[in-house]
Amino acid sequence: MIVCVAVVGHQNNPLYIQSFTEADDALKLHHIVHCSLDVVDERVNNPKKSGPLLNETFLGLLYPIENFKVYGYLTNTKVKFILVTTDLDVKDADVRNFFRRFHAAYVDAVSNPFHVPGKKITSRTFAERVSTIVKSFGLTSAV
Amino acid sequence: MVREVAESCVDSLLTEMVASYCNRFYANKPELAARRIEAIGYQVGHQLSERYTMERPRFSDHLEAIKFICKDFWTELFKKQIDNLKTNHRGTFVLQDNKFPWLERISIDPSTDKVNSAEDDSLTTAENKAASTISMHLYYPCGIIRGALSNLGITCAVTADISNLPACSFVVRVKA
């Protein structure tokens, strides 16, 4: 179950944070997302030889914390997408698929002429698309 | 569902945009008009680069990003690539396009039937006027390139050089 998704800009400024649990733990999720930024920077600056390719956008599992898993994705424009989930058996392909669709939604939101780059994304359409993507996460694996 | 627009519509829109800013909004202040047009190009380039770098792996250095602009970005915008790329390996890149699509329809009036020493001044002023009008049209693509590069993390200044139309060179100076 996805707990939270976040978009963080290239100066580590939050552009969009949305949690999908009923519990009121927004602060904890903010903190988790913030910590994961350091891991993203570390992954990008010190590539492990056995790890993913240097220039890949999908960064994979960043780190497990408590009962959450945190996945990261870094675009060419240094915008980071963070996904926090409580699922235990998450498939790599599912997460990649999720990030691909999330990236498409993000690009559409940023192409809005009324959106100011660097400010938070306030588009309702983007929020709806994100919740659709989140709801269908993991369900396609049944095919 | 992708909606498409005829290329002639885009051409007309750009011509009208330059004409509006130069003749109506900032009628006697060409520098302000130029800055505004370049700022519009900057925002467009910023958003376009976000879209066109979607599926690609990240760039390792400045040269890779400039090559992306020359090949994929230019192909998306104009269905052709930059014809020639030169660099001095110290932060300056020259992107040369031998047949820049947005300048294709602009006529270059030679005025050769009036070559007369008494009218030399008017000839040069006419040439200067033509050159400045054409350079107004180039602020927009300069802005696009600057916006795209800044979104990829490269701060730069972009100017255009129109010494021989319809070929057009864009000089990119990366701020170290």
Short mmCIF file of C-alpha atoms in Angstrom, two decimals:
data_model
loop_
_atom_site.label_atom_id
_atom_site.label_comp_id
_atom_site.label_asym_id
_atom_site.label_seq_id
_atom_site.Cartn_x
_atom_site.Cartn_y
_atom_site.Cartn_z
CA MET A 1 0.00 0.00 0.00
CA ILE A 2 1.46 3.30 -0.98
CA VAL A 3 1.71 5.64 1.95
CA CYS A 4 3.09 8.77 0.37
CA VAL A 5 4.45 10.24 -2.87
CA ALA A 6 6.55 13.36 -3.09
CA VAL A 7 8.09 15.57 -5.75
CA VAL A 8 11.16 17.50 -4.74
CA GLY A 9 12.75 20.18 -6.90
CA HIS A 10 16.38 20.54 -7.81
CA GLN A 11 17.13 22.77 -4.85
CA ASN A 12 15.55 20.19 -2.55
CA ASN A 13 12.45 22.31 -2.26
CA PRO A 14 9.21 20.32 -1.93
CA LEU A 15 6.92 20.70 -4.93
CA TYR A 16 4.24 18.21 -4.04
CA ILE A 17 3.71 15.91 -1.04
CA GLN A 18 0.64 13.77 -0.76
CA SER A 19 -0.07 11.05 1.74
CA PHE A 20 -2.57 8.29 1.17
CA THR A 21 -3.19 7.01 4.67
CA GLU A 22 -5.92 8.13 6.99
CA ALA A 23 -3.54 8.51 9.92
CA ASP A 24 -2.38 12.00 10.72
CA ASP A 25 1.33 11.36 10.36
CA ALA A 26 2.15 13.98 7.76
CA LEU A 27 5.11 15.20 9.77
CA LYS A 28 6.65 11.75 9.95
CA LEU A 29 6.24 11.32 6.22
CA HIS A 30 7.81 14.72 5.58
CA HIS A 31 10.74 13.61 7.69
CA ILE A 32 11.12 10.33 5.83
CA VAL A 33 11.06 12.11 2.48
CA HIS A 34 13.61 14.62 3.70
CA CYS A 35 15.99 11.90 4.85
CA SER A 36 15.66 10.11 1.55
CA LEU A 37 16.99 13.18 -0.27
CA ASP A 38 20.39 12.59 1.27
CA VAL A 39 20.37 9.02 0.07
CA VAL A 40 19.51 10.20 -3.44
CA ASP A 41 22.45 12.60 -3.46
CA GLU A 42 24.74 9.91 -2.19
CA ARG A 43 23.59 7.43 -4.84
CA VAL A 44 24.12 9.94 -7.59
CA ASN A 45 27.54 11.09 -6.49
CA ASN A 46 29.03 7.73 -5.54
CA PRO A 47 27.81 5.15 -7.99
CA LYS A 48 28.39 1.58 -6.94
CA LYS A 49 29.95 -0.47 -9.68
CA SER A 50 27.55 -3.30 -9.12
CA GLY A 51 24.59 -1.02 -8.80
CA PRO A 52 22.38 0.39 -11.53
CA LEU A 53 23.86 2.30 -14.45
CA LEU A 54 25.28 5.69 -13.65
CA ASN A 55 22.82 7.54 -15.79
CA GLU A 56 19.60 5.74 -15.08
CA THR A 57 16.66 7.75 -13.88
CA PHE A 58 15.21 5.02 -11.64
CA LEU A 59 17.28 4.78 -8.46
CA GLY A 60 15.59 1.78 -6.92
CA LEU A 61 15.08 1.06 -3.25
CA LEU A 62 16.77 3.86 -1.35
CA TYR A 63 16.52 2.53 2.16
CA PRO A 64 14.10 0.66 4.41
CA ILE A 65 12.91 2.43 7.54
CA GLU A 66 10.62 1.02 10.24
CA ASN A 67 8.09 -0.80 8.14
CA PHE A 68 8.35 1.47 5.10
CA LYS A 69 10.30 1.11 1.90
CA VAL A 70 11.41 4.24 0.09
CA TYR A 71 11.97 4.30 -3.68
CA GLY A 72 13.60 7.11 -5.60
CA TYR A 73 13.64 8.41 -9.18
CA LEU A 74 15.73 11.28 -10.46
CA THR A 75 14.86 13.06 -13.69
CA ASN A 76 17.22 14.78 -16.08
CA THR A 77 16.18 18.12 -14.69
CA LYS A 78 17.25 17.09 -11.18
CA VAL A 79 13.68 16.72 -9.96
CA LYS A 80 13.29 13.83 -7.53
CA PHE A 81 10.26 11.64 -7.10
CA ILE A 82 10.01 9.75 -3.80
CA LEU A 83 7.65 6.87 -3.16
CA VAL A 84 7.02 5.50 0.33
CA THR A 85 5.22 2.19 0.59
CA THR A 86 4.43 -0.45 3.18
CA ASP A 87 4.17 -3.34 0.76
CA LEU A 88 6.50 -6.18 1.44
CA ASP A 89 6.52 -7.87 -1.95
CA VAL A 90 6.93 -4.98 -4.33
CA LYS A 91 8.09 -5.87 -7.81
CA ASP A 92 10.73 -3.72 -9.46
CA ALA A 93 8.74 -3.54 -12.68
CA ASP A 94 5.71 -2.22 -10.83
CA VAL A 95 7.66 0.60 -9.27
CA ARG A 96 9.28 1.52 -12.58
CA ASN A 97 5.88 1.55 -14.22
CA PHE A 98 4.56 3.74 -11.43
CA PHE A 99 7.36 6.24 -11.83
CA ARG A 100 6.96 6.33 -15.59
CA ARG A 101 3.28 7.27 -15.29
CA PHE A 102 4.05 9.67 -12.46
CA HIS A 103 6.70 11.36 -14.61
CA ALA A 104 4.18 11.77 -17.44
CA ALA A 105 1.68 13.37 -15.04
CA TYR A 106 4.40 15.65 -13.65
CA VAL A 107 5.45 16.81 -17.13
CA ASP A 108 1.84 17.64 -17.96
CA ALA A 109 1.45 19.57 -14.71
CA VAL A 110 4.63 21.57 -15.31
CA SER A 111 3.59 22.39 -18.89
CA ASN A 112 0.71 24.41 -17.46
CA PRO A 113 1.45 28.04 -18.36
CA PHE A 114 0.04 29.17 -15.04
CA HIS A 115 2.46 27.01 -13.10
CA VAL A 116 5.44 28.90 -11.74
CA PRO A 117 8.56 26.75 -11.81
CA GLY A 118 9.87 26.31 -8.29
CA LYS A 119 6.52 26.79 -6.60
CA LYS A 120 4.28 23.98 -5.38
CA ILE A 121 2.11 22.17 -7.86
CA THR A 122 -1.45 23.20 -7.16
CA SER A 123 -3.19 21.53 -10.06
CA ARG A 124 -6.23 19.49 -9.14
CA THR A 125 -5.88 17.48 -12.33
CA PHE A 126 -2.42 16.44 -11.27
CA ALA A 127 -3.70 15.39 -7.84
CA GLU A 128 -6.46 13.31 -9.43
CA ARG A 129 -4.07 11.65 -11.87
CA VAL A 130 -1.69 10.83 -9.06
CA SER A 131 -4.40 9.23 -6.95
CA THR A 132 -5.49 7.18 -9.98
CA ILE A 133 -1.94 5.96 -10.50
CA VAL A 134 -1.59 5.19 -6.79
CA LYS A 135 -4.83 3.23 -6.73
CA SER A 136 -3.80 1.09 -9.66
CA PHE A 137 -0.36 0.39 -8.24
CA GLY A 138 0.26 -3.29 -7.87
CA LEU A 139 -3.10 -4.25 -9.30
CA THR A 140 -1.79 -4.77 -12.82
CA SER A 141 0.49 -7.52 -11.60
CA ALA A 142 -2.50 -9.84 -11.49
CA VAL A 143 -2.53 -10.01 -15.29
CA MET B 1 -4.71 11.44 -27.38
CA VAL B 2 -2.32 13.86 -29.01
CA ARG B 3 -3.73 16.97 -30.59
CA GLU B 4 -1.69 18.45 -33.42
CA VAL B 5 -1.44 21.95 -34.81
CA ALA B 6 -0.34 22.96 -38.30
CA GLU B 7 3.19 24.31 -38.45
CA SER B 8 1.97 27.39 -40.31
CA CYS B 9 -0.12 28.30 -37.26
CA VAL B 10 2.95 28.26 -35.06
CA ASP B 11 4.90 30.34 -37.60
CA SER B 12 2.10 32.92 -37.80
CA LEU B 13 1.78 33.06 -34.03
CA LEU B 14 5.48 33.72 -33.59
CA THR B 15 5.55 36.40 -36.27
CA GLU B 16 2.58 38.11 -34.66
CA MET B 17 4.14 37.82 -31.19
CA VAL B 18 7.33 39.55 -32.32
CA ALA B 19 5.34 42.19 -34.20
CA SER B 20 3.10 42.87 -31.19
CA TYR B 21 5.92 43.23 -28.75
CA CYS B 22 8.02 45.37 -31.07
CA ASN B 23 5.36 47.63 -32.49
CA ARG B 24 2.62 47.79 -29.90
CA PHE B 25 3.67 46.88 -26.38
CA TYR B 26 7.14 48.35 -26.27
CA ALA B 27 6.95 50.52 -29.36
CA ASN B 28 10.08 52.59 -28.87
CA LYS B 29 12.00 50.36 -26.53
CA PRO B 30 13.45 47.48 -28.51
CA GLU B 31 15.62 46.31 -25.62
CA LEU B 32 12.60 45.75 -23.40
CA ALA B 33 10.73 43.99 -26.20
CA ALA B 34 13.75 41.77 -26.77
CA ARG B 35 13.98 40.91 -23.08
CA ARG B 36 10.29 40.04 -22.93
CA ILE B 37 10.45 37.85 -26.01
CA GLU B 38 13.51 36.07 -24.66
CA ALA B 39 11.77 35.51 -21.33
CA ILE B 40 8.84 33.90 -23.13
CA GLY B 41 11.30 31.64 -24.93
CA TYR B 42 12.95 30.82 -21.62
CA GLN B 43 9.74 29.52 -20.07
CA VAL B 44 8.86 27.55 -23.20
CA GLY B 45 12.33 25.99 -23.34
CA HIS B 46 12.14 25.15 -19.65
CA GLN B 47 8.86 23.26 -20.07
CA LEU B 48 9.81 21.61 -23.34
CA SER B 49 13.06 20.26 -21.97
CA GLU B 50 11.11 18.71 -19.10
CA ARG B 51 8.95 16.89 -21.63
CA TYR B 52 11.63 15.80 -24.06
CA THR B 53 14.05 14.42 -21.48
CA MET B 54 11.44 12.09 -20.07
CA GLU B 55 12.55 8.65 -21.11
CA ARG B 56 16.23 9.36 -21.39
CA PRO B 57 19.05 8.46 -19.05
CA ARG B 58 20.73 11.38 -17.33
CA PHE B 59 23.47 13.40 -18.96
CA SER B 60 26.98 13.04 -17.63
CA ASP B 61 28.37 16.42 -18.67
CA HIS B 62 27.70 19.71 -20.46
CA LEU B 63 28.68 18.34 -23.86
CA GLU B 64 26.07 15.57 -23.60
CA ALA B 65 23.39 18.12 -22.78
CA ILE B 66 24.38 20.34 -25.71
CA LYS B 67 24.38 17.33 -28.01
CA PHE B 68 20.89 16.51 -26.79
CA ILE B 69 19.82 20.05 -27.72
CA CYS B 70 21.42 19.69 -31.15
CA LYS B 71 19.89 16.34 -31.95
CA ASP B 72 16.74 15.28 -30.12
CA PHE B 73 15.47 18.67 -28.94
CA TRP B 74 15.98 20.33 -32.32
CA THR B 75 14.36 17.35 -34.07
CA GLU B 76 11.30 17.64 -31.86
CA LEU B 77 11.01 21.34 -32.56
CA PHE B 78 11.98 21.59 -36.22
CA LYS B 79 12.12 18.01 -37.55
CA LYS B 80 15.79 18.45 -38.33
CA GLN B 81 19.04 18.47 -36.38
CA ILE B 82 21.59 21.21 -35.91
CA ASP B 83 23.95 21.01 -38.86
CA ASN B 84 27.18 21.91 -37.17
CA LEU B 85 28.39 22.10 -33.57
CA LYS B 86 31.67 23.77 -32.67
CA THR B 87 33.20 24.24 -29.25
CA ASN B 88 36.32 25.74 -27.81
CA HIS B 89 36.23 23.25 -24.94
CA ARG B 90 36.20 26.17 -22.56
CA GLY B 91 32.50 26.75 -22.21
CA THR B 92 31.56 28.25 -25.59
CA PHE B 93 29.49 26.30 -28.10
CA VAL B 94 28.39 27.41 -31.54
CA LEU B 95 25.29 25.68 -32.91
CA GLN B 96 24.90 26.29 -36.60
CA ASP B 97 21.69 25.64 -38.47
CA ASN B 98 22.02 26.05 -42.23
CA LYS B 99 18.36 26.55 -42.89
CA PHE B 100 16.60 27.77 -39.76
CA PRO B 101 12.89 27.04 -40.29
CA TRP B 102 11.53 30.12 -38.56
CA LEU B 103 13.61 32.41 -40.76
CA GLU B 104 12.87 30.62 -44.00
CA ARG B 105 10.03 32.88 -45.01
CA ILE B 106 11.76 36.15 -44.24
CA SER B 107 12.79 37.88 -47.45
CA ILE B 108 16.19 39.45 -47.63
CA ASP B 109 15.73 42.54 -49.71
CA PRO B 110 19.02 43.26 -51.52
CA SER B 111 17.98 46.71 -52.89
CA THR B 112 20.72 46.42 -55.50
CA ASP B 113 18.98 48.68 -58.00
CA LYS B 114 19.79 51.76 -55.95
CA VAL B 115 23.55 51.54 -55.64
CA ASN B 116 24.51 55.19 -55.72
CA SER B 117 27.05 56.98 -53.56
CA ALA B 118 24.56 59.66 -52.57
CA GLU B 119 22.22 57.03 -51.22
CA ASP B 120 24.80 54.89 -49.48
CA ASP B 121 23.59 56.04 -46.08
CA SER B 122 20.02 55.00 -46.69
CA LEU B 123 21.19 51.63 -47.96
CA THR B 124 23.16 50.90 -44.81
CA THR B 125 20.36 52.13 -42.57
CA ALA B 126 17.94 49.94 -44.48
CA GLU B 127 20.28 47.00 -43.98
CA ASN B 128 20.61 47.81 -40.31
CA LYS B 129 16.89 48.04 -39.94
CA ALA B 130 16.45 44.67 -41.64
CA ALA B 131 19.12 43.14 -39.45
CA SER B 132 17.57 44.45 -36.27
CA THR B 133 14.11 43.23 -37.29
CA ILE B 134 15.49 39.79 -38.03
CA SER B 135 17.37 39.71 -34.76
CA MET B 136 14.10 40.42 -32.95
CA HIS B 137 12.77 37.18 -34.35
CA LEU B 138 15.77 35.32 -33.02
CA TYR B 139 15.36 36.27 -29.38
CA TYR B 140 12.67 33.64 -29.00
CA PRO B 141 14.76 30.63 -30.09
CA CYS B 142 17.67 31.98 -28.03
CA GLY B 143 15.36 32.00 -25.04
CA ILE B 144 14.22 28.47 -25.80
CA ILE B 145 17.80 27.20 -25.83
CA ARG B 146 18.64 29.09 -22.64
CA GLY B 147 15.53 27.75 -20.88
CA ALA B 148 16.19 24.18 -21.93
CA LEU B 149 19.82 24.30 -20.80
CA SER B 150 19.03 25.95 -17.51
CA ASN B 151 16.53 23.21 -16.73
CA LEU B 152 19.33 20.71 -17.32
CA GLY B 153 21.45 22.56 -14.81
CA ILE B 154 23.60 24.66 -17.17
CA THR B 155 23.51 28.42 -16.67
CA CYS B 156 24.42 30.13 -19.91
CA ALA B 157 23.93 33.10 -22.20
CA VAL B 158 22.71 32.54 -25.75
CA THR B 159 23.07 34.95 -28.66
CA ALA B 160 22.30 34.55 -32.34
CA ASP B 161 24.45 35.40 -35.30
CA ILE B 162 22.88 36.10 -38.66
CA SER B 163 25.79 37.01 -40.88
CA ASN B 164 24.58 34.76 -43.66
CA LEU B 165 20.90 33.97 -43.92
CA PRO B 166 19.15 31.58 -44.02
CA ALA B 167 21.93 29.96 -42.04
CA CYS B 168 21.86 31.00 -38.42
CA SER B 169 24.29 30.33 -35.56
CA PHE B 170 23.48 30.28 -31.88
CA VAL B 171 26.41 31.00 -29.60
CA VAL B 172 26.07 29.46 -26.15
CA ARG B 173 28.40 30.73 -23.44
CA VAL B 174 28.31 28.61 -20.31
CA LYS B 175 28.80 30.55 -17.09
CA ALA B 176 31.48 28.67 -15.19
#
